[in-house]
Each structure stands twice: as structure tokens, then as C-alpha cells.
Amino acid sequence: MTEDSDLALRALRLLDLTDLSERATETGALQLCTRAVAPPGPVAAICLWPQFVKTARRALREQPVQIATVINFPAGGSNCSLIENDLSEALADGSDEIDLVLPWRAFLAGDLASARDMVAEARARCGDKTLKVILETGEYPDQGAVRAASELAIAAGADFIKTSTGKTATSATPEAARTMLEAIKASGRPVGLKPSGGLRTLADARTYLDLADEIMGPGWATPRTFRFGASGLYGVLADIIAGTVAGERTDGAY
């Protein structure tokens, strides 16, 4: 395998294969589950709307793929009581991971308590399940705000901090990812990073993995500490892997 195909396989193993489109259906959820475990998979997880968690749980029974769903998504409202039933239902339906949108507008307006309380409430309800907190960094005025939101989410119990919902004009950026990784490293806690939204190429994957290797050290980025959130990246990575393998077979035949 070539350097590109090795990188593509590494990135695919870290992928949260995602369908959060407005036209998502149960049939689409089943197709997502099939793709998640088919060669060259498996991926790390699938991420889909809460109403499809039960369907995914049945389809992925005994498969090594986590099921993630979104809460307070994509708006990031600040009413903590509104997320409680959604969280409880998603976990009861079989979700392994919760991607919670931080009430980032409240946070940027100085209402740190609302943001902190929501993450802490989600942490308490999630128990041993994975909690990823979406900061929506593309809407922040500067990296100082990204750093402060990262620190708040980590202190309140996030297992991962995630850049974006993918529903705003600016999603993941290397600048935000660097800031978030630096906050993770400074915390001393085993917290992961999930760049999400706008990742479409192998070069995008390389950029974020290089950052993780630089700041956290080679080998740090595993499915327990690093995820890509992308709906379009899977096909690109799979094509690179399949094309390279086919090319090697062809070469070997001559």
C-alpha cells in the first residue's frame, strides 16, 4: 500500500460516518449501518438523528461500530430542561455516544453557567457512555473564545470536544483544532477531539491528523481520542484504499 492509502485507512478507522441531512430516512439509516461495517471498514461510529437510534441498534447488534446521536442540535439552545428527555430517550434506545451542542450563543454572551450546567447535566445522565460536546467554533470571534469554551466543556465532563455541527457557514478549521488540542493537552485529562464539517479530501484528513501527532504525539489519535465527523469523506477514503489495492494486484499480475 502507498503512503496515501495508509493514511486513508487510518482516517477511515477514525470516522464517524454521518447522516444528519434534513431528508434522512430509516432506509438511509440502514444503508449507513451497512456501509459502516462493509470493506474497507469498519469505521469508528455512525452518527444519525435520534429517531433512528433503535433502527441502528438492531442493525449493528454485535458489530464493532459505536452508535452516536445528536442532542440540542443544531441550534444549541440554552434551556437545560429541554434536553433531558431527549438524552434519556436516546440512551434508552441504545446510543453509545451523545454529541451535544453547547449553548454557544449563551456562552458568547457571558452566560457561562448555562453552558456549564448543560454539559454537566449531560455528563451525569450519560454515565459510562461517551459525551462529545460540539462547540460550534466557526461562530466564535477569536481563538481566545474557542480556548475558553474548550476549557469549560472539559471541566464540565466532556469526553470529546467537537468543532462544529456542520450546519453553519464555517465548520472545522485547523486553527480551532489546534486551540482545542492545546486545551486538551493542558487539561491533563483523557479528552478527545472531533473535527467535523467541511472535511472532504485526504488532504483535509492529513491536516488534522498531523496536528494531533504534533501536539499530542504520534499514536495518540485512536478511536478513543480522535474522530472525524463527515458525511462525504468516507467515499473519498474508500476509493483511495480500493484504487491502491486494485493497482497493486494489477502490478503483481505482470
PDB file of C-alpha atoms in Angstrom:
ATOM      1  CA  MET A   1       0.000   0.000   0.000  1.00  0.00           C
ATOM      2  CA  THR A   2       1.118   3.562  -0.649  1.00  0.00           C
ATOM      3  CA  GLU A   3       1.504   6.381   1.854  1.00  0.00           C
ATOM      4  CA  ASP A   4      -1.831   7.836   0.711  1.00  0.00           C
ATOM      5  CA  SER A   5      -3.688   4.559   1.135  1.00  0.00           C
ATOM      6  CA  ASP A   6      -2.162   4.011   4.584  1.00  0.00           C
ATOM      7  CA  LEU A   7      -3.330   7.474   5.602  1.00  0.00           C
ATOM      8  CA  ALA A   8      -6.773   6.875   4.092  1.00  0.00           C
ATOM      9  CA  LEU A   9      -7.165   3.639   6.058  1.00  0.00           C
ATOM     10  CA  ARG A  10      -6.025   5.344   9.257  1.00  0.00           C
ATOM     11  CA  ALA A  11      -8.558   8.139   8.748  1.00  0.00           C
ATOM     12  CA  LEU A  12     -11.376   5.739   7.872  1.00  0.00           C
ATOM     13  CA  ARG A  13     -10.889   3.850  11.146  1.00  0.00           C
ATOM     14  CA  LEU A  14     -11.382   7.194  12.952  1.00  0.00           C
ATOM     15  CA  LEU A  15     -14.524   8.190  11.055  1.00  0.00           C
ATOM     16  CA  ASP A  16     -17.968   8.888  12.481  1.00  0.00           C
ATOM     17  CA  LEU A  17     -19.944   8.052   9.344  1.00  0.00           C
ATOM     18  CA  THR A  18     -22.688  10.654   9.426  1.00  0.00           C
ATOM     19  CA  ASP A  19     -26.159  11.314   8.057  1.00  0.00           C
ATOM     20  CA  LEU A  20     -27.743  14.387   9.623  1.00  0.00           C
ATOM     21  CA  SER A  21     -29.446  15.643   6.494  1.00  0.00           C
ATOM     22  CA  GLU A  22     -32.969  17.019   6.614  1.00  0.00           C
ATOM     23  CA  ARG A  23     -34.072  14.261   4.218  1.00  0.00           C
ATOM     24  CA  ALA A  24     -32.711  11.389   6.347  1.00  0.00           C
ATOM     25  CA  THR A  25     -34.900   8.265   6.407  1.00  0.00           C
ATOM     26  CA  GLU A  26     -34.971   4.899   8.131  1.00  0.00           C
ATOM     27  CA  THR A  27     -33.911   3.271   4.870  1.00  0.00           C
ATOM     28  CA  GLY A  28     -30.977   5.654   4.720  1.00  0.00           C
ATOM     29  CA  ALA A  29     -30.075   4.794   8.312  1.00  0.00           C
ATOM     30  CA  LEU A  30     -29.967   1.101   7.431  1.00  0.00           C
ATOM     31  CA  GLN A  31     -27.780   1.848   4.423  1.00  0.00           C
ATOM     32  CA  LEU A  32     -25.467   3.855   6.668  1.00  0.00           C
ATOM     33  CA  CYS A  33     -25.158   0.880   9.010  1.00  0.00           C
ATOM     34  CA  THR A  34     -24.337  -1.455   6.114  1.00  0.00           C
ATOM     35  CA  ARG A  35     -21.664   0.900   4.804  1.00  0.00           C
ATOM     36  CA  ALA A  36     -20.157   1.306   8.278  1.00  0.00           C
ATOM     37  CA  VAL A  37     -19.152  -2.365   8.513  1.00  0.00           C
ATOM     38  CA  ALA A  38     -18.539  -3.175   4.835  1.00  0.00           C
ATOM     39  CA  PRO A  39     -14.979  -3.304   3.453  1.00  0.00           C
ATOM     40  CA  PRO A  40     -12.788  -1.324   3.804  1.00  0.00           C
ATOM     41  CA  GLY A  41     -14.473  -0.648   7.155  1.00  0.00           C
ATOM     42  CA  PRO A  42     -15.374  -0.831   9.904  1.00  0.00           C
ATOM     43  CA  VAL A  43     -15.493   2.834  10.788  1.00  0.00           C
ATOM     44  CA  ALA A  44     -15.380   4.018  14.408  1.00  0.00           C
ATOM     45  CA  ALA A  45     -19.051   5.014  14.654  1.00  0.00           C
ATOM     46  CA  ILE A  46     -22.132   6.154  12.856  1.00  0.00           C
ATOM     47  CA  CYS A  47     -23.837   9.435  13.772  1.00  0.00           C
ATOM     48  CA  LEU A  48     -27.512   9.920  12.972  1.00  0.00           C
ATOM     49  CA  TRP A  49     -30.712  11.555  14.188  1.00  0.00           C
ATOM     50  CA  PRO A  50     -32.196  10.299  17.488  1.00  0.00           C
ATOM     51  CA  GLN A  51     -35.264   8.784  15.835  1.00  0.00           C
ATOM     52  CA  PHE A  52     -33.045   6.270  14.019  1.00  0.00           C
ATOM     53  CA  VAL A  53     -31.040   5.021  17.008  1.00  0.00           C
ATOM     54  CA  LYS A  54     -33.299   1.988  17.599  1.00  0.00           C
ATOM     55  CA  THR A  55     -33.018   1.024  13.931  1.00  0.00           C
ATOM     56  CA  ALA A  56     -29.232   1.321  14.053  1.00  0.00           C
ATOM     57  CA  ARG A  57     -29.042  -0.647  17.317  1.00  0.00           C
ATOM     58  CA  ARG A  58     -30.871  -3.572  15.736  1.00  0.00           C
ATOM     59  CA  ALA A  59     -28.793  -3.417  12.558  1.00  0.00           C
ATOM     60  CA  LEU A  60     -25.426  -3.173  14.308  1.00  0.00           C
ATOM     61  CA  ARG A  61     -26.024  -5.740  17.005  1.00  0.00           C
ATOM     62  CA  GLU A  62     -22.649  -7.319  17.954  1.00  0.00           C
ATOM     63  CA  GLN A  63     -20.803  -5.157  15.411  1.00  0.00           C
ATOM     64  CA  PRO A  64     -17.703  -3.149  16.469  1.00  0.00           C
ATOM     65  CA  VAL A  65     -19.230   0.194  15.496  1.00  0.00           C
ATOM     66  CA  GLN A  66     -20.476   2.740  18.011  1.00  0.00           C
ATOM     67  CA  ILE A  67     -23.826   4.497  17.589  1.00  0.00           C
ATOM     68  CA  ALA A  68     -23.815   8.255  18.135  1.00  0.00           C
ATOM     69  CA  THR A  69     -26.698  10.673  18.055  1.00  0.00           C
ATOM     70  CA  VAL A  70     -27.141  14.429  18.434  1.00  0.00           C
ATOM     71  CA  ILE A  71     -28.833  16.422  21.192  1.00  0.00           C
ATOM     72  CA  ASN A  72     -29.673  20.149  21.238  1.00  0.00           C
ATOM     73  CA  PHE A  73     -28.788  20.022  17.552  1.00  0.00           C
ATOM     74  CA  PRO A  74     -28.125  22.131  15.629  1.00  0.00           C
ATOM     75  CA  ALA A  75     -29.485  25.240  17.364  1.00  0.00           C
ATOM     76  CA  GLY A  76     -27.578  24.946  20.632  1.00  0.00           C
ATOM     77  CA  GLY A  77     -30.340  26.374  22.830  1.00  0.00           C
ATOM     78  CA  SER A  78     -29.683  27.172  26.466  1.00  0.00           C
ATOM     79  CA  ASN A  79     -32.704  25.565  28.177  1.00  0.00           C
ATOM     80  CA  CYS A  80     -31.221  22.609  30.014  1.00  0.00           C
ATOM     81  CA  SER A  81     -34.588  21.071  30.888  1.00  0.00           C
ATOM     82  CA  LEU A  82     -35.450  20.691  27.188  1.00  0.00           C
ATOM     83  CA  ILE A  83     -32.602  18.238  26.584  1.00  0.00           C
ATOM     84  CA  GLU A  84     -33.275  15.908  29.492  1.00  0.00           C
ATOM     85  CA  ASN A  85     -35.969  13.773  27.865  1.00  0.00           C
ATOM     86  CA  ASP A  86     -34.070  13.670  24.556  1.00  0.00           C
ATOM     87  CA  LEU A  87     -30.961  12.445  26.321  1.00  0.00           C
ATOM     88  CA  SER A  88     -32.765   9.807  28.336  1.00  0.00           C
ATOM     89  CA  GLU A  89     -34.626   8.511  25.283  1.00  0.00           C
ATOM     90  CA  ALA A  90     -31.505   8.352  23.109  1.00  0.00           C
ATOM     91  CA  LEU A  91     -29.640   6.381  25.744  1.00  0.00           C
ATOM     92  CA  ALA A  92     -32.591   4.062  26.332  1.00  0.00           C
ATOM     93  CA  ASP A  93     -32.819   3.421  22.580  1.00  0.00           C
ATOM     94  CA  GLY A  94     -29.219   2.221  22.555  1.00  0.00           C
ATOM     95  CA  SER A  95     -26.985   5.174  21.759  1.00  0.00           C
ATOM     96  CA  ASP A  96     -23.355   4.640  22.778  1.00  0.00           C
ATOM     97  CA  GLU A  97     -22.339   8.251  22.252  1.00  0.00           C
ATOM     98  CA  ILE A  98     -24.026  11.632  22.596  1.00  0.00           C
ATOM     99  CA  ASP A  99     -22.965  14.636  20.501  1.00  0.00           C
ATOM    100  CA  LEU A 100     -24.330  17.586  22.476  1.00  0.00           C
ATOM    101  CA  VAL A 101     -24.338  21.138  21.113  1.00  0.00           C
ATOM    102  CA  LEU A 102     -23.018  23.573  23.697  1.00  0.00           C
ATOM    103  CA  PRO A 103     -25.335  26.578  24.177  1.00  0.00           C
ATOM    104  CA  TRP A 104     -22.687  28.630  22.443  1.00  0.00           C
ATOM    105  CA  ARG A 105     -24.716  31.816  21.982  1.00  0.00           C
ATOM    106  CA  ALA A 106     -25.306  31.950  25.725  1.00  0.00           C
ATOM    107  CA  PHE A 107     -21.630  31.215  26.309  1.00  0.00           C
ATOM    108  CA  LEU A 108     -20.510  34.020  23.993  1.00  0.00           C
ATOM    109  CA  ALA A 109     -22.963  36.378  25.696  1.00  0.00           C
ATOM    110  CA  GLY A 110     -21.254  35.679  29.012  1.00  0.00           C
ATOM    111  CA  ASP A 111     -23.749  33.172  30.420  1.00  0.00           C
ATOM    112  CA  LEU A 112     -21.156  30.597  31.373  1.00  0.00           C
ATOM    113  CA  ALA A 113     -23.432  28.951  33.926  1.00  0.00           C
ATOM    114  CA  SER A 114     -25.977  27.820  31.307  1.00  0.00           C
ATOM    115  CA  ALA A 115     -23.268  26.271  29.172  1.00  0.00           C
ATOM    116  CA  ARG A 116     -21.540  24.610  32.112  1.00  0.00           C
ATOM    117  CA  ASP A 117     -24.782  23.305  33.613  1.00  0.00           C
ATOM    118  CA  MET A 118     -25.932  21.714  30.364  1.00  0.00           C
ATOM    119  CA  VAL A 119     -22.677  19.835  29.870  1.00  0.00           C
ATOM    120  CA  ALA A 120     -22.633  18.749  33.498  1.00  0.00           C
ATOM    121  CA  GLU A 121     -26.250  17.543  33.268  1.00  0.00           C
ATOM    122  CA  ALA A 122     -25.476  15.579  30.116  1.00  0.00           C
ATOM    123  CA  ARG A 123     -22.401  14.097  31.766  1.00  0.00           C
ATOM    124  CA  ALA A 124     -24.443  12.926  34.729  1.00  0.00           C
ATOM    125  CA  ARG A 125     -27.100  11.332  32.512  1.00  0.00           C
ATOM    126  CA  CYS A 126     -24.612   9.687  30.139  1.00  0.00           C
ATOM    127  CA  GLY A 127     -22.979   7.604  32.842  1.00  0.00           C
ATOM    128  CA  ASP A 128     -20.348   5.454  31.143  1.00  0.00           C
ATOM    129  CA  LYS A 129     -21.436   6.476  27.642  1.00  0.00           C
ATOM    130  CA  THR A 130     -19.293   8.862  25.600  1.00  0.00           C
ATOM    131  CA  LEU A 131     -20.174  12.558  25.667  1.00  0.00           C
ATOM    132  CA  LYS A 132     -18.939  14.730  22.802  1.00  0.00           C
ATOM    133  CA  VAL A 133     -19.561  18.470  23.198  1.00  0.00           C
ATOM    134  CA  ILE A 134     -19.969  20.493  19.994  1.00  0.00           C
ATOM    135  CA  LEU A 135     -18.574  23.997  20.427  1.00  0.00           C
ATOM    136  CA  GLU A 136     -19.603  25.464  17.013  1.00  0.00           C
ATOM    137  CA  THR A 137     -16.218  27.181  16.719  1.00  0.00           C
ATOM    138  CA  GLY A 138     -16.901  28.746  13.318  1.00  0.00           C
ATOM    139  CA  GLU A 139     -19.230  31.225  15.029  1.00  0.00           C
ATOM    140  CA  TYR A 140     -16.683  32.416  17.598  1.00  0.00           C
ATOM    141  CA  PRO A 141     -14.975  35.812  17.315  1.00  0.00           C
ATOM    142  CA  ASP A 142     -11.441  34.588  18.051  1.00  0.00           C
ATOM    143  CA  GLN A 143      -9.331  31.699  19.292  1.00  0.00           C
ATOM    144  CA  GLY A 144      -9.462  33.016  22.840  1.00  0.00           C
ATOM    145  CA  ALA A 145     -13.175  32.225  22.892  1.00  0.00           C
ATOM    146  CA  VAL A 146     -12.516  28.780  21.409  1.00  0.00           C
ATOM    147  CA  ARG A 147      -9.977  28.107  24.145  1.00  0.00           C
ATOM    148  CA  ALA A 148     -12.372  29.262  26.880  1.00  0.00           C
ATOM    149  CA  ALA A 149     -15.225  27.108  25.546  1.00  0.00           C
ATOM    150  CA  SER A 150     -12.898  24.115  25.282  1.00  0.00           C
ATOM    151  CA  GLU A 151     -11.781  24.550  28.872  1.00  0.00           C
ATOM    152  CA  LEU A 152     -15.376  24.904  30.093  1.00  0.00           C
ATOM    153  CA  ALA A 153     -16.545  21.763  28.279  1.00  0.00           C
ATOM    154  CA  ILE A 154     -13.575  19.732  29.504  1.00  0.00           C
ATOM    155  CA  ALA A 155     -14.025  20.880  33.105  1.00  0.00           C
ATOM    156  CA  ALA A 156     -17.751  20.021  32.973  1.00  0.00           C
ATOM    157  CA  GLY A 157     -17.048  16.441  31.898  1.00  0.00           C
ATOM    158  CA  ALA A 158     -16.787  16.196  28.104  1.00  0.00           C
ATOM    159  CA  ASP A 159     -15.098  13.034  26.786  1.00  0.00           C
ATOM    160  CA  PHE A 160     -14.560  14.737  23.415  1.00  0.00           C
ATOM    161  CA  ILE A 161     -14.763  18.300  22.220  1.00  0.00           C
ATOM    162  CA  LYS A 162     -16.043  18.708  18.676  1.00  0.00           C
ATOM    163  CA  THR A 163     -15.567  21.689  16.390  1.00  0.00           C
ATOM    164  CA  SER A 164     -18.899  22.070  14.634  1.00  0.00           C
ATOM    165  CA  THR A 165     -22.370  20.915  13.719  1.00  0.00           C
ATOM    166  CA  GLY A 166     -21.620  21.259  10.025  1.00  0.00           C
ATOM    167  CA  LYS A 167     -24.715  23.439   9.732  1.00  0.00           C
ATOM    168  CA  THR A 168     -23.031  26.870   9.774  1.00  0.00           C
ATOM    169  CA  ALA A 169     -21.049  28.773   7.143  1.00  0.00           C
ATOM    170  CA  THR A 170     -17.717  27.911   8.790  1.00  0.00           C
ATOM    171  CA  SER A 171     -17.172  24.453  10.223  1.00  0.00           C
ATOM    172  CA  ALA A 172     -13.892  22.843  11.272  1.00  0.00           C
ATOM    173  CA  THR A 173     -10.703  24.857  10.814  1.00  0.00           C
ATOM    174  CA  PRO A 174      -7.098  23.900  11.585  1.00  0.00           C
ATOM    175  CA  GLU A 175      -6.808  26.989  13.790  1.00  0.00           C
ATOM    176  CA  ALA A 176      -9.693  25.901  16.008  1.00  0.00           C
ATOM    177  CA  ALA A 177      -8.447  22.319  16.105  1.00  0.00           C
ATOM    178  CA  ARG A 178      -5.007  23.488  17.245  1.00  0.00           C
ATOM    179  CA  THR A 179      -6.535  25.592  20.008  1.00  0.00           C
ATOM    180  CA  MET A 180      -8.720  22.712  21.146  1.00  0.00           C
ATOM    181  CA  LEU A 181      -5.841  20.233  21.148  1.00  0.00           C
ATOM    182  CA  GLU A 182      -3.747  22.635  23.188  1.00  0.00           C
ATOM    183  CA  ALA A 183      -6.592  22.932  25.708  1.00  0.00           C
ATOM    184  CA  ILE A 184      -6.884  19.140  25.870  1.00  0.00           C
ATOM    185  CA  LYS A 185      -3.158  18.747  26.455  1.00  0.00           C
ATOM    186  CA  ALA A 186      -3.120  21.420  29.154  1.00  0.00           C
ATOM    187  CA  SER A 187      -6.078  19.822  30.961  1.00  0.00           C
ATOM    188  CA  GLY A 188      -4.227  16.618  31.727  1.00  0.00           C
ATOM    189  CA  ARG A 189      -7.480  14.716  31.190  1.00  0.00           C
ATOM    190  CA  PRO A 190      -8.019  11.948  28.587  1.00  0.00           C
ATOM    191  CA  VAL A 191     -10.248  14.048  26.303  1.00  0.00           C
ATOM    192  CA  GLY A 192     -10.622  13.501  22.563  1.00  0.00           C
ATOM    193  CA  LEU A 193     -11.029  15.800  19.560  1.00  0.00           C
ATOM    194  CA  LYS A 194     -13.583  15.565  16.766  1.00  0.00           C
ATOM    195  CA  PRO A 195     -13.068  17.861  13.763  1.00  0.00           C
ATOM    196  CA  SER A 196     -16.423  17.979  12.000  1.00  0.00           C
ATOM    197  CA  GLY A 197     -17.967  19.648   8.986  1.00  0.00           C
ATOM    198  CA  GLY A 198     -16.387  20.574   5.673  1.00  0.00           C
ATOM    199  CA  LEU A 199     -13.896  17.685   5.594  1.00  0.00           C
ATOM    200  CA  ARG A 200     -13.944  16.284   2.083  1.00  0.00           C
ATOM    201  CA  THR A 201     -10.435  15.276   0.976  1.00  0.00           C
ATOM    202  CA  LEU A 202      -7.472  13.187   2.025  1.00  0.00           C
ATOM    203  CA  ALA A 203      -5.551  16.442   2.426  1.00  0.00           C
ATOM    204  CA  ASP A 204      -8.142  17.571   4.989  1.00  0.00           C
ATOM    205  CA  ALA A 205      -7.668  14.352   6.951  1.00  0.00           C
ATOM    206  CA  ARG A 206      -3.883  14.703   6.778  1.00  0.00           C
ATOM    207  CA  THR A 207      -4.033  18.269   8.116  1.00  0.00           C
ATOM    208  CA  TYR A 208      -5.915  17.312  11.265  1.00  0.00           C
ATOM    209  CA  LEU A 209      -4.015  14.107  11.931  1.00  0.00           C
ATOM    210  CA  ASP A 210      -0.715  15.965  11.537  1.00  0.00           C
ATOM    211  CA  LEU A 211      -1.925  18.469  14.128  1.00  0.00           C
ATOM    212  CA  ALA A 212      -2.843  15.675  16.529  1.00  0.00           C
ATOM    213  CA  ASP A 213       0.521  13.981  16.014  1.00  0.00           C
ATOM    214  CA  GLU A 214       2.363  17.274  16.522  1.00  0.00           C
ATOM    215  CA  ILE A 215       0.581  18.398  19.684  1.00  0.00           C
ATOM    216  CA  MET A 216      -0.412  15.148  21.378  1.00  0.00           C
ATOM    217  CA  GLY A 217       2.262  12.844  19.990  1.00  0.00           C
ATOM    218  CA  PRO A 218       2.323  10.070  17.364  1.00  0.00           C
ATOM    219  CA  GLY A 219      -0.056   7.268  18.230  1.00  0.00           C
ATOM    220  CA  TRP A 220      -2.375   9.425  20.335  1.00  0.00           C
ATOM    221  CA  ALA A 221      -5.096   9.588  17.683  1.00  0.00           C
ATOM    222  CA  THR A 222      -7.142   6.410  18.092  1.00  0.00           C
ATOM    223  CA  PRO A 223     -10.928   5.917  18.019  1.00  0.00           C
ATOM    224  CA  ARG A 224     -10.918   6.558  21.788  1.00  0.00           C
ATOM    225  CA  THR A 225      -9.325  10.002  21.363  1.00  0.00           C
ATOM    226  CA  PHE A 226      -9.926  11.237  17.815  1.00  0.00           C
ATOM    227  CA  ARG A 227     -12.815  11.186  15.342  1.00  0.00           C
ATOM    228  CA  PHE A 228     -13.643  12.751  12.021  1.00  0.00           C
ATOM    229  CA  GLY A 229     -17.255  13.889  11.587  1.00  0.00           C
ATOM    230  CA  ALA A 230     -18.060  13.918   7.882  1.00  0.00           C
ATOM    231  CA  SER A 231     -20.768  12.756   5.517  1.00  0.00           C
ATOM    232  CA  GLY A 232     -18.663  12.916   2.338  1.00  0.00           C
ATOM    233  CA  LEU A 233     -15.221  11.798   3.479  1.00  0.00           C
ATOM    234  CA  TYR A 234     -15.997   8.075   3.555  1.00  0.00           C
ATOM    235  CA  GLY A 235     -16.345   7.704  -0.205  1.00  0.00           C
ATOM    236  CA  VAL A 236     -13.095   9.541  -0.873  1.00  0.00           C
ATOM    237  CA  LEU A 237     -11.154   7.411   1.611  1.00  0.00           C
ATOM    238  CA  ALA A 238     -12.718   4.150   0.399  1.00  0.00           C
ATOM    239  CA  ASP A 239     -11.908   4.989  -3.229  1.00  0.00           C
ATOM    240  CA  ILE A 240      -8.270   5.714  -2.385  1.00  0.00           C
ATOM    241  CA  ILE A 241      -7.934   2.431  -0.491  1.00  0.00           C
ATOM    242  CA  ALA A 242      -9.718   0.376  -3.151  1.00  0.00           C
ATOM    243  CA  GLY A 243      -7.868   2.042  -6.029  1.00  0.00           C
ATOM    244  CA  THR A 244      -4.494   1.419  -4.485  1.00  0.00           C
ATOM    245  CA  VAL A 245      -5.223  -2.208  -3.663  1.00  0.00           C
ATOM    246  CA  ALA A 246      -6.515  -2.815  -7.190  1.00  0.00           C
ATOM    247  CA  GLY A 247      -3.430  -1.153  -8.618  1.00  0.00           C
ATOM    248  CA  GLU A 248      -1.147  -3.374  -6.574  1.00  0.00           C
ATOM    249  CA  ARG A 249      -2.955  -6.502  -7.762  1.00  0.00           C
ATOM    250  CA  THR A 250      -2.627  -5.349 -11.338  1.00  0.00           C
ATOM    251  CA  ASP A 251       1.082  -4.651 -10.916  1.00  0.00           C
ATOM    252  CA  GLY A 252       1.622  -8.050  -9.354  1.00  0.00           C
ATOM    253  CA  ALA A 253      -0.010  -9.795 -12.291  1.00  0.00           C
ATOM    254  CA  TYR A 254       2.612  -8.648 -14.747  1.00  0.00           C
TER     255      TYR A 254
END
